[in-house]
Short mmCIF file of C-alpha atoms in Angstrom, two decimals:
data_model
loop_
_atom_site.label_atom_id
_atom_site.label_comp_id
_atom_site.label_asym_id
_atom_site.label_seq_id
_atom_site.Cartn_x
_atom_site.Cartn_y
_atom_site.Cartn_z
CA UNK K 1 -12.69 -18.06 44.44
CA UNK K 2 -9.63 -18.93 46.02
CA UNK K 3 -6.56 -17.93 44.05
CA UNK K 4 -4.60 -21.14 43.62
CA UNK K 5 -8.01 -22.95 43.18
CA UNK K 6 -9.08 -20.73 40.26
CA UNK K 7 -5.30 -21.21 38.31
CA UNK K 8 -5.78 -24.85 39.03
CA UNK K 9 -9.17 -24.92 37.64
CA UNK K 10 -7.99 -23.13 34.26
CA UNK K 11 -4.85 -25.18 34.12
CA UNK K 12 -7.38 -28.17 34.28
CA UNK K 13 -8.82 -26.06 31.17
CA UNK K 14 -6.29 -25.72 29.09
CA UNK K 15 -4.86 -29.25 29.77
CA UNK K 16 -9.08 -30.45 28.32
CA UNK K 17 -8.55 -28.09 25.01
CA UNK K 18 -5.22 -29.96 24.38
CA UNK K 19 -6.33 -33.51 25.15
CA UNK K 20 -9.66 -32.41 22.61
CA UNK K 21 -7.04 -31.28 20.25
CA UNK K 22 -5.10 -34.50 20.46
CA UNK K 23 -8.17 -36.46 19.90
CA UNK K 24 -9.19 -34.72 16.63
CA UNK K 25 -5.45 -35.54 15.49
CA UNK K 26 -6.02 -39.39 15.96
CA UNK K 27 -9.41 -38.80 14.09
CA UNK K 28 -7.30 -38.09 11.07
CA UNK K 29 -7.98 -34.10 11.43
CA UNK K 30 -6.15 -32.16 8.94
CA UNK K 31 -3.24 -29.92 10.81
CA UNK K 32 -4.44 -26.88 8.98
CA UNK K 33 -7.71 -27.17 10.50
CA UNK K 34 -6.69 -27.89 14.12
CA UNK K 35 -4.04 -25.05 13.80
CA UNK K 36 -7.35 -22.88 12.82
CA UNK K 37 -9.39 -24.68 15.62
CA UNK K 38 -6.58 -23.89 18.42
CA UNK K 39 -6.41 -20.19 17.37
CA UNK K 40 -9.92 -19.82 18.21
CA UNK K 41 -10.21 -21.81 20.75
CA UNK K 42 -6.97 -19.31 22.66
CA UNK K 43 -9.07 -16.49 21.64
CA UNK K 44 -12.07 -17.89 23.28
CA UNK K 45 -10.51 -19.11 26.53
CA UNK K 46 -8.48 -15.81 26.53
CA UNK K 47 -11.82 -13.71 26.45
CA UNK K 48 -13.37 -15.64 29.30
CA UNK K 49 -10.20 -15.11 31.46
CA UNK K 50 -10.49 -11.07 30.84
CA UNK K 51 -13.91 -11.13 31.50
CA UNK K 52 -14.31 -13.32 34.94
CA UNK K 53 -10.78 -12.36 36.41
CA UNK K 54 -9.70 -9.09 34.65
CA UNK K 55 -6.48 -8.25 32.63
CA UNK K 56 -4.27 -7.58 35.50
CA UNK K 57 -5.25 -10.10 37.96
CA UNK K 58 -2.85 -12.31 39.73
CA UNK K 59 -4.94 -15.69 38.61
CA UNK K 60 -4.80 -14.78 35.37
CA UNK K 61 -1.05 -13.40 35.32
CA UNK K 62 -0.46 -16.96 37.39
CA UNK K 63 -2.18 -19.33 34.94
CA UNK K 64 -0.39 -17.71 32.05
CA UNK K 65 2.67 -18.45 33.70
CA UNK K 66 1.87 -22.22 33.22
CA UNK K 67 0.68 -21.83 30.05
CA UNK K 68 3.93 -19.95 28.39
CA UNK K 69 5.67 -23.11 29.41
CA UNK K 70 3.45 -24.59 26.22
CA UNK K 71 3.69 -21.78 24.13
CA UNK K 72 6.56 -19.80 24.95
CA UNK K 73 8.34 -23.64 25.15
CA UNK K 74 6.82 -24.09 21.63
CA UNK K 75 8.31 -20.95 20.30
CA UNK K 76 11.93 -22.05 21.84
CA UNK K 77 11.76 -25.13 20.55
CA UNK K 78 11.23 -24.04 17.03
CA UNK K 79 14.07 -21.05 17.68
CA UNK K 80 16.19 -24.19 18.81
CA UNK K 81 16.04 -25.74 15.11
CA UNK K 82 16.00 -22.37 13.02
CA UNK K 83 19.68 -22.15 12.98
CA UNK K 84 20.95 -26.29 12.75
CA UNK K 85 17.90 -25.65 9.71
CA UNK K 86 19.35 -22.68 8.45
CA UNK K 87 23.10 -23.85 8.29
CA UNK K 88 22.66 -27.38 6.79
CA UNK K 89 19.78 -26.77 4.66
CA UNK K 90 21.84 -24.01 2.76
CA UNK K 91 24.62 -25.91 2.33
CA UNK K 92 22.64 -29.16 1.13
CA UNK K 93 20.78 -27.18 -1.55
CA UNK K 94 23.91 -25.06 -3.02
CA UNK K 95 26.16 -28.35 -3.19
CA UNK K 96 23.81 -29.71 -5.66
CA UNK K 97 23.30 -27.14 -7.88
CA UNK K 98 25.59 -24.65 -9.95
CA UNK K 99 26.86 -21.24 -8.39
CA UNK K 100 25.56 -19.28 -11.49
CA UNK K 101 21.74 -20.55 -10.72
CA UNK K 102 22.73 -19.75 -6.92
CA UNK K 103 23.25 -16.22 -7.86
CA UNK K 104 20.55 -15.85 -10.22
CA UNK K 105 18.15 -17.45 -7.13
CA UNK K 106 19.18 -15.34 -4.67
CA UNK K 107 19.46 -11.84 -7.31
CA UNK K 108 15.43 -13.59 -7.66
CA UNK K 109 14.34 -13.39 -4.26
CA UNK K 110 15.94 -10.47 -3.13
CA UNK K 111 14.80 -7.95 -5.61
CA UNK K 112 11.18 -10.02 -4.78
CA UNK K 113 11.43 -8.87 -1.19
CA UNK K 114 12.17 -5.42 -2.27
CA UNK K 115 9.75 -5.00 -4.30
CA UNK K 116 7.18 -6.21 -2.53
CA UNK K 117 8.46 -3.57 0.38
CA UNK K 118 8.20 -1.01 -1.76
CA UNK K 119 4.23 -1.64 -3.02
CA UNK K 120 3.73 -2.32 0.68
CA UNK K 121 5.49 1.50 1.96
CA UNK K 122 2.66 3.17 -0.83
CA UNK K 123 0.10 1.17 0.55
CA UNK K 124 0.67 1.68 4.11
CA UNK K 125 0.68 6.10 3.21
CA UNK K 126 -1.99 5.64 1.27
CA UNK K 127 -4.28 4.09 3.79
CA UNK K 128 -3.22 6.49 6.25
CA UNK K 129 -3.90 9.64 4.12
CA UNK K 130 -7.25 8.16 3.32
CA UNK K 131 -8.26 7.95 6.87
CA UNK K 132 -6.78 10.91 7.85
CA UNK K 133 -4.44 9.76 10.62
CA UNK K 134 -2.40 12.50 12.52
CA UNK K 135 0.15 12.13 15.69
CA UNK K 136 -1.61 15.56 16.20
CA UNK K 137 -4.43 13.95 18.09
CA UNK K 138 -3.25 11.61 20.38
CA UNK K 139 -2.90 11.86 23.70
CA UNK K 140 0.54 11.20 25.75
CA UNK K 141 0.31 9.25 28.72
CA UNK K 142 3.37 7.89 30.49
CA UNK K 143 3.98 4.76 29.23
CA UNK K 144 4.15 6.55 25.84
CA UNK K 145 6.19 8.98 27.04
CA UNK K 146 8.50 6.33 28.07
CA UNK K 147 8.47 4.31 25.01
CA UNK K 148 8.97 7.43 23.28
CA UNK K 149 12.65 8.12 25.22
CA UNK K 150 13.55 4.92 24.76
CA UNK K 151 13.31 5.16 20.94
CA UNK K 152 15.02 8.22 20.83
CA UNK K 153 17.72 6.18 22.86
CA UNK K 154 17.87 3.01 20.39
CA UNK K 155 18.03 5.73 17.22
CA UNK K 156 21.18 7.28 18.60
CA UNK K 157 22.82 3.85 19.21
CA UNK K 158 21.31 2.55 15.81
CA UNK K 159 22.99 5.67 14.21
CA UNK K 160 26.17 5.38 15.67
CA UNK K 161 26.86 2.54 12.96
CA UNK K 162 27.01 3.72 9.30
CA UNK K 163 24.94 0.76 7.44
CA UNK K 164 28.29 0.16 5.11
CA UNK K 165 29.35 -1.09 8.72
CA UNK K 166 25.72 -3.01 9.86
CA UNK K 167 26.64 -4.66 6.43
CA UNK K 168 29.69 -5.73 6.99
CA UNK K 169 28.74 -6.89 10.17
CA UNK K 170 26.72 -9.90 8.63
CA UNK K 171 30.42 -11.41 7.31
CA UNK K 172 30.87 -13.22 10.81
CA UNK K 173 34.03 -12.76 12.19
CA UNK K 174 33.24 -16.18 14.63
CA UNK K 175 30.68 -17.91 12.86
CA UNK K 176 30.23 -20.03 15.81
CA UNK K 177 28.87 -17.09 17.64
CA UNK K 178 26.66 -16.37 15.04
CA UNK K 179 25.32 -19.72 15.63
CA UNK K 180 24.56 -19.23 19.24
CA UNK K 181 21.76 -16.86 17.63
CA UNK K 182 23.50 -13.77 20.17
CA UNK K 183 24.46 -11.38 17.30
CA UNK K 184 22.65 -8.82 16.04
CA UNK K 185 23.08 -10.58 12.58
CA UNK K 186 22.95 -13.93 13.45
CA UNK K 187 20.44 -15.62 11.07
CA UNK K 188 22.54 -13.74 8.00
CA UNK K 189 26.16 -14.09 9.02
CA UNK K 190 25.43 -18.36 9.12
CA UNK K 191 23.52 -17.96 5.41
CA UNK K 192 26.78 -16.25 4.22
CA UNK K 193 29.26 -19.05 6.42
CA UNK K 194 26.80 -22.02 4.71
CA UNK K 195 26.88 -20.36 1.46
CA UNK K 196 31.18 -20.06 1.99
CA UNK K 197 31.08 -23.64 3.07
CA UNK K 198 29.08 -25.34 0.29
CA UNK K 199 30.74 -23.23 -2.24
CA UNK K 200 34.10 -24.45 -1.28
CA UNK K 201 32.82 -27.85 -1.26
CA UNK K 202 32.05 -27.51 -5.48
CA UNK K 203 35.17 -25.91 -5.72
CA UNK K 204 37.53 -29.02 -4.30
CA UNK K 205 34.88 -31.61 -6.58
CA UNK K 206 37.81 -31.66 -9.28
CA UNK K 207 40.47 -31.55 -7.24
CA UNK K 208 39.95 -33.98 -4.26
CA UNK K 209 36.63 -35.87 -5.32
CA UNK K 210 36.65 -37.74 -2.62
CA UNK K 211 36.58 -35.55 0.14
CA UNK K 212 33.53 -33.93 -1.36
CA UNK K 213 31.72 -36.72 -1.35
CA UNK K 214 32.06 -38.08 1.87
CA UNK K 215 31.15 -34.46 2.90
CA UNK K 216 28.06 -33.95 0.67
CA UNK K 217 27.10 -37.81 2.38
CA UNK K 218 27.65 -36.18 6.03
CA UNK K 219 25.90 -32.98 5.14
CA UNK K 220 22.92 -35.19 3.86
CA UNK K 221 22.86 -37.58 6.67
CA UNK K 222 22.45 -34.26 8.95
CA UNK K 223 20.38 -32.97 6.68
CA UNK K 224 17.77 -36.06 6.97
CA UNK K 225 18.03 -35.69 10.97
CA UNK K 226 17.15 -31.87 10.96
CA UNK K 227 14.01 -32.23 9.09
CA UNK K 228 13.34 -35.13 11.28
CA UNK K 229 13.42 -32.74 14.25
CA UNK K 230 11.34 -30.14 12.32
CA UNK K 231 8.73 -32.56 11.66
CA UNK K 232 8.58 -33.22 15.39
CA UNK K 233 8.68 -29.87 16.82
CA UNK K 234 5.58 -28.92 14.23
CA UNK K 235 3.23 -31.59 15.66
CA UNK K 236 2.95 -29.90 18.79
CA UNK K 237 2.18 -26.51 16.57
CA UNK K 238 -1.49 -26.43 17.52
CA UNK K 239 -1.00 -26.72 21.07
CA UNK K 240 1.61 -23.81 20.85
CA UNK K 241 -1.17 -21.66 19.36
CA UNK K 242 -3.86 -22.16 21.30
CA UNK K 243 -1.53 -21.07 24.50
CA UNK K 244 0.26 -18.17 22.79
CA UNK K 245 -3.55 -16.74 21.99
CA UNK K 246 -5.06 -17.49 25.35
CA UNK K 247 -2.34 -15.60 27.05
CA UNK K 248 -2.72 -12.40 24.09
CA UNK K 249 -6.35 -11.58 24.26
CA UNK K 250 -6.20 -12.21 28.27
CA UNK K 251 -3.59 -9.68 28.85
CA UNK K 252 -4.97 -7.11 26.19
CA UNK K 253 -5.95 -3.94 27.33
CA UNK K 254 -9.20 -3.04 25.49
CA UNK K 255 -9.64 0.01 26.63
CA UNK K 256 -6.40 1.11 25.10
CA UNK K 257 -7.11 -0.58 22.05
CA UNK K 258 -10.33 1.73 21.21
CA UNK K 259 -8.43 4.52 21.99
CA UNK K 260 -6.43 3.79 18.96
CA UNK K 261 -8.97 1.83 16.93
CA UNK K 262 -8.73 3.78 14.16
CA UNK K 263 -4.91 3.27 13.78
CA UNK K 264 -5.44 -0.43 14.42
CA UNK K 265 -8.41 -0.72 11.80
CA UNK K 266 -6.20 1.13 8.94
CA UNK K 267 -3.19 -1.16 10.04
CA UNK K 268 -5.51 -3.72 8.86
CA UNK K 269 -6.94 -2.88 6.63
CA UNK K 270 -2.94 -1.71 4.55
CA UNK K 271 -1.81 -5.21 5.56
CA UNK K 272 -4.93 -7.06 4.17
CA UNK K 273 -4.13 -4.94 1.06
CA UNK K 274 -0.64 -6.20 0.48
CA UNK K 275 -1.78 -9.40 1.46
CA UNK K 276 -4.15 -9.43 -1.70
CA UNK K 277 -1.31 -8.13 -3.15
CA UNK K 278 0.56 -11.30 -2.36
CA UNK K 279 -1.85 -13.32 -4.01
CA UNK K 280 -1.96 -11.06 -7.56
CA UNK K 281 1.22 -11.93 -7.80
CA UNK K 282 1.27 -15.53 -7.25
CA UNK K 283 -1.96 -15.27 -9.91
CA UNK K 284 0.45 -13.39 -12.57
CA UNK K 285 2.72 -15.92 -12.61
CA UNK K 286 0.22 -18.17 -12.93
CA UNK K 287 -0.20 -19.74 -9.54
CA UNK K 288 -3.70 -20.81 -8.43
CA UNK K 289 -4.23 -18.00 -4.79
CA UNK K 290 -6.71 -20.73 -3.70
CA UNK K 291 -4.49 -23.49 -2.86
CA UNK K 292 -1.93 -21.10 -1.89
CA UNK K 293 -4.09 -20.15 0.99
CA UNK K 294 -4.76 -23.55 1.50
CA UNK K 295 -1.84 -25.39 2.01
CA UNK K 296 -0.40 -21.68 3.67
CA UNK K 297 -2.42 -21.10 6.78
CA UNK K 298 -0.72 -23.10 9.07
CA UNK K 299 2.62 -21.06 9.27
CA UNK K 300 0.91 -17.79 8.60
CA UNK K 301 -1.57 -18.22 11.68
CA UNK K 302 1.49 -19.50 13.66
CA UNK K 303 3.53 -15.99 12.55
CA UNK K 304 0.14 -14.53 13.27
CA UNK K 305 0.03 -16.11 17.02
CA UNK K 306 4.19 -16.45 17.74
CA UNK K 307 4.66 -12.33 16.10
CA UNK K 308 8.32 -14.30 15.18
CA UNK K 309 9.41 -14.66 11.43
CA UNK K 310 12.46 -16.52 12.68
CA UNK K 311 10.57 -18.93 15.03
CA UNK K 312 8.14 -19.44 11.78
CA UNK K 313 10.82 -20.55 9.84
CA UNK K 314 10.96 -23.72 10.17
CA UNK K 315 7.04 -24.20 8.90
CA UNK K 316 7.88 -22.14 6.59
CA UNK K 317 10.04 -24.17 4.95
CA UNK K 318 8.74 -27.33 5.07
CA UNK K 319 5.37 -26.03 3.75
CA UNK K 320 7.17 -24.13 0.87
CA UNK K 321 8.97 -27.57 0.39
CA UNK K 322 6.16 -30.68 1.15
CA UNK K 323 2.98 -28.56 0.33
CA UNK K 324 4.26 -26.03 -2.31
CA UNK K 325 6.28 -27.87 -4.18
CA UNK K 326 9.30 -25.06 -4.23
CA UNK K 327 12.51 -26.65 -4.10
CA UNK K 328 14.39 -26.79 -0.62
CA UNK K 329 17.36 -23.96 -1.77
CA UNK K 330 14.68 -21.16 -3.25
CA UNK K 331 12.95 -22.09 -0.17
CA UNK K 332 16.10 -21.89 2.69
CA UNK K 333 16.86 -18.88 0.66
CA UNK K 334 13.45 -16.91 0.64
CA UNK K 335 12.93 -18.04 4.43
CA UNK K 336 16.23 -16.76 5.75
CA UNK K 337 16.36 -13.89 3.62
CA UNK K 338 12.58 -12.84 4.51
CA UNK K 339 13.02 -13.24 8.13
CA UNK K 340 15.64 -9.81 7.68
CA UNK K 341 15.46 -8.33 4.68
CA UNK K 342 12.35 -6.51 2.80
CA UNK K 343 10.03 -7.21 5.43
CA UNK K 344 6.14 -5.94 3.97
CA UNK K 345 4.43 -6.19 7.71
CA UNK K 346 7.37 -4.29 9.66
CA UNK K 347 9.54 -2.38 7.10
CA UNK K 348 7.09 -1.43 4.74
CA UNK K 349 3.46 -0.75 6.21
CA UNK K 350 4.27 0.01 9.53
CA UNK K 351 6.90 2.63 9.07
CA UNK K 352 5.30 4.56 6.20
CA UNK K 353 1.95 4.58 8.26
CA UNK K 354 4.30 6.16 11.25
CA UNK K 355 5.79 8.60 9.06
CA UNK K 356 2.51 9.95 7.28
CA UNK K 357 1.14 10.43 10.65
CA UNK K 358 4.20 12.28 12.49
CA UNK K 359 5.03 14.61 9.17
CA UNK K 360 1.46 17.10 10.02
CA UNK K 361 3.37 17.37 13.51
CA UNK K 362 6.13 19.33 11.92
CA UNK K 363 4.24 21.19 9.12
CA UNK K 364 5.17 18.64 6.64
CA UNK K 365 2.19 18.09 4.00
CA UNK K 366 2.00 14.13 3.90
CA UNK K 367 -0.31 14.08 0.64
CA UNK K 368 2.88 15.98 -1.40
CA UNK K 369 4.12 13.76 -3.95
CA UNK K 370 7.54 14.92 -3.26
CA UNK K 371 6.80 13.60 0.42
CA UNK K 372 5.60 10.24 -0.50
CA UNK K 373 8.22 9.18 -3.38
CA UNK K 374 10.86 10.15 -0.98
CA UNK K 375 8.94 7.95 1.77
CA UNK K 376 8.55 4.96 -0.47
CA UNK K 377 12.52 5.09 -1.75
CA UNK K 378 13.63 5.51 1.77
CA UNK K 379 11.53 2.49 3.11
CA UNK K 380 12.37 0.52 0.62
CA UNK K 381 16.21 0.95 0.93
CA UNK K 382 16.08 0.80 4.89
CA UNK K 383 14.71 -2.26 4.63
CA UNK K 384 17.04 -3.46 2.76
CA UNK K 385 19.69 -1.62 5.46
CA UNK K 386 18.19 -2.94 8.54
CA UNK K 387 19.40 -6.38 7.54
CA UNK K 388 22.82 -6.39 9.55
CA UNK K 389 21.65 -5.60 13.20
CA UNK K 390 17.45 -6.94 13.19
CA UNK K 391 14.88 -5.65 15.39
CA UNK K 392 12.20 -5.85 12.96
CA UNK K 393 9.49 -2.80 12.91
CA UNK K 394 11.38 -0.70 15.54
CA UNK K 395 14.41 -0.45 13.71
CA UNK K 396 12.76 0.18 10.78
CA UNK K 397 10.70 2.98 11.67
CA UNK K 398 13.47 4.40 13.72
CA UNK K 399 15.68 4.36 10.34
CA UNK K 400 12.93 5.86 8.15
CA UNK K 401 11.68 8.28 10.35
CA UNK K 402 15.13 9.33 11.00
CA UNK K 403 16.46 9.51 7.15
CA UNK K 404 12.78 11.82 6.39
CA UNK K 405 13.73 13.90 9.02
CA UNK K 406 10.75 13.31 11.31
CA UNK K 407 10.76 12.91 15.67
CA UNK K 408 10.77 9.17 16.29
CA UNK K 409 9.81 9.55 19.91
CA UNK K 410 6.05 9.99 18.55
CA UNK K 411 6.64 6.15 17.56
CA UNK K 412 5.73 5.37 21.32
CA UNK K 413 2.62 6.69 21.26
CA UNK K 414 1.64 3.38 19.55
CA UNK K 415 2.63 1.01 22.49
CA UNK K 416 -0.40 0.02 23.53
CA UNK K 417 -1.04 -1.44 20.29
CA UNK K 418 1.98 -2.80 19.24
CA UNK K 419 1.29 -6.52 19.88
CA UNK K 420 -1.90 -6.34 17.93
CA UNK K 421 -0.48 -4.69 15.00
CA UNK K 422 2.66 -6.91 15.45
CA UNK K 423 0.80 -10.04 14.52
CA UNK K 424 -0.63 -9.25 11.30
CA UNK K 425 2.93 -7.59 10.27
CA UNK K 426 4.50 -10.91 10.93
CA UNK K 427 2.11 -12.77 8.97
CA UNK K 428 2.05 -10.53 6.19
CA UNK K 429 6.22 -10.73 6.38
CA UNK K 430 5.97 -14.95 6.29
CA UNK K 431 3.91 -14.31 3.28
CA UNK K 432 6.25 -12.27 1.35
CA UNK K 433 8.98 -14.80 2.12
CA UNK K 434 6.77 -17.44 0.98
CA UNK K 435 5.98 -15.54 -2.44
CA UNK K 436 9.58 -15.06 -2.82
CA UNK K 437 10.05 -18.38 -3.03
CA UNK K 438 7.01 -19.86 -5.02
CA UNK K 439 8.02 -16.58 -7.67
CA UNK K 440 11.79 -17.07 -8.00
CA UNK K 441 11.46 -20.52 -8.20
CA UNK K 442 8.47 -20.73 -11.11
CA UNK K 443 10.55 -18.21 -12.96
CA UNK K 444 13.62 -20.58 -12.99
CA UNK K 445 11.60 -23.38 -14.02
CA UNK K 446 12.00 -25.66 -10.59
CA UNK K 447 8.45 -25.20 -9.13
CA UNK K 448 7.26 -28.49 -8.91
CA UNK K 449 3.62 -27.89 -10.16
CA UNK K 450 2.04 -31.49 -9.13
CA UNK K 451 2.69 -31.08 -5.70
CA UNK K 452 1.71 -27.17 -5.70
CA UNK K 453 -2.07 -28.03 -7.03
CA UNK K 454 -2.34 -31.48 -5.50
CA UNK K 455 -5.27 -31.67 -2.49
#
């Protein structure tokens, strides 16, 4: 078939899935069920693309051009609010409530995240002891020779920052910047600017009245036209979805992927194990799991497809807000916060799974206790340092591997895996962010329950 016939014929495709998709919407189809519906339906149309033209063919490589203009213009489109979200959210929720709760909400949901990261590190060595992965037995090709240099490169610019100066960093020195989304520590320098901002607004209340309430009325008015723009942006979330997965499972290598199927299966399997975990908790607090995963699979399929926490912030919150019940500050708060810090996905499983596996390649016994209590400390506090300059599972297992003393160029030996594993580690991250706000916010007594079990 004629190139530019066949790309035609598959835009014409994936043009018929979205019009079906639309339909079902003006049927009155729940949006959890299309989201569900779209995944599948990528995964589907993805396979058939492998399997007629082949992962590396130019039709395929051409029609996912067209199609990253849905998905990849999805995930910009939702990166486009995260900030405006971010900013005037933060600021709305703080000016209407006292700074001592503020503290004792944020103390909450941080020490939540952490851990959370810290059950997650055990469970990601524990899986990998039990299956008995090595770095001994893989084989280097040149890709992951490559990757494997350019970690070693990222580790020594990484390190040439102590983390009391990555911390620092997230005090923006041009908050504006930070607002572009450029800086390292974007999404955390404009918490702490919103935080400054709303805080000085309570502080002026008794002494200019006046000029605190025609800016709590502006930051509400904003506020109003933000969520607006959410709820637009998340309509077209299905759509977004179904072209993100199409273009994933068309461009996967396979035959890389059983090379490492055993790393990929216990990846799994330690990430459906915190997941679990995730819901225990939510059940010990006395929050019905069910509904949770209920009124929760839209953004966690969307981290799942996008492999962004920031892009899935914005259905993060208004889930944790419309469908949860949590109240918009514990859930700005847990979003923005989970998107960097305490990760469970990328700075918990992933780098202690690295580490057990790299420590038989320099005679390092990874069943020792002394090993693994060291491993689970470390991971948790990295995550925790990792905060000020991002980069999500890289940076993490650079900083862990580096503190235990362990080669990070074995990392690369991973890369032909990475997006796979990336997407569960995402989802499992949203979770955890979600968690931290359903938790913090039942133990302060501001979890709306009628709208967290309501159908």
């Amino acid at each position: 078939m004629n190139t530019n016939l066949a790309v035609i014929v598959n835009i014409i495709v994936m043009l018929a899935i979205i019009y079906g998709l639309s339909v079902l919407k003006r049927k009155g189809v729940s949006f959890t069920v299309r989201v569900l519906l779209a995944m599948g339906l990528g995964i589907l149309f993805g396979a058939v693309l492998q399997l007629i033209f082949g992962t590396t063919s130019d039709i395929v490589n051409q029609s996912n051009a067209w199609f990253s203009v849905i998905g990849t213009g999805y995930v910009r489109l939702l990166s486009m609010i995260v900030i405006p979200l971010i900013f005037i959210s933060i600021i709305s929720s703080i000016i209407n409530q006292d700074s001592k709760s503020l503290g004792k909400m944020a103390t909450q949901i941080i020490a939540i995240l952490l851990i959370t990261t810290a059950i997650s590190a055990f469970v990601g060595a524990s899986v990998t002891n039990i299956f008995k992965l090595s770095a001994e037995g893989f084989q280097y090709g040149e890709k992951e020779l490559e990757r494997g240099a350019s970690l070693e490169t990222r580790l020594e610019e990484f390190q040439s920052k102590s983390i009391q100066e990555q911390i620092i960093e997230i005090i923006p020195t041009n908050p504006f910047f930070s607002m572009t989304g450029q800086g390292s520590s974007s999404t955390l320098s404009v918490v702490v600017f919103a935080v400054f901002i709303a805080l000085a607004t309570i502080g002026i209340r008794k002494i200019n009245p006046e000029s605190a309430e025609t800016f709590t009325k502006l930051i509400k008015a904003l506020h109003d036209i933000v969520m607006r723009m959410v709820a637009i942006v998340l309509r077209l979330t299905p759509y977004g979805v179904l072209a993100l997965m199409t273009r994933m499972v068309s461009t996967s290598d396979f035959t890389e992927i059983l090379r490492l199927i055993n790393f990929l299966i216990a990846s799994y399997l330690a990430l459906a194990i915190v997941f679990i975990i995730h819901l225990v908790i939510l059940a010990v607090f006395g929050l019905n799991p069910m509904i949770y995963l209920r009124k929760a699979t839209a953004p966690l399929m969307f981290a799942f497809s996008s492999r962004s926490s920031a892009a899935t912030m914005p259905i993060n919150i208004e889930t944790q807000v419309e469908k949860l019940g949590v109240p918009q500050g514990h859930a700005n708060l847990s979003a923005s916060l989970g998107s960097s810090i305490g990760q469970n996905g990328c700075a918990g499983v992933y780098p202690a799974m690295l580490a057990v596996m790299i420590a038989p390649t320099v005679g390092i016994n990874p069943l020792a206790p002394a090993f693994l209590i060291k491993l689970i400390i470390v991971t948790t506090l990295s995550s925790f340092g990792i905060a000020g300059v991002g980069g999500g599972a890289t940076f993490a297992a650079l900083t862990v591997l580096s503190a235990m003393g362990l080669p990070v160029g074995l990392a690369g030996l991973l890369i032909a895996i990475e997006p796979l594993i990336d997407m569960g580690r995402t989802m499992v991250n949203v979770s955890d962010s979600m968690v931290a706000g359903l938790v913090s916010s039942k133990l302060m007594g501001k979890l709306d329950t009628e709208v967290y079990t309501s159908k």
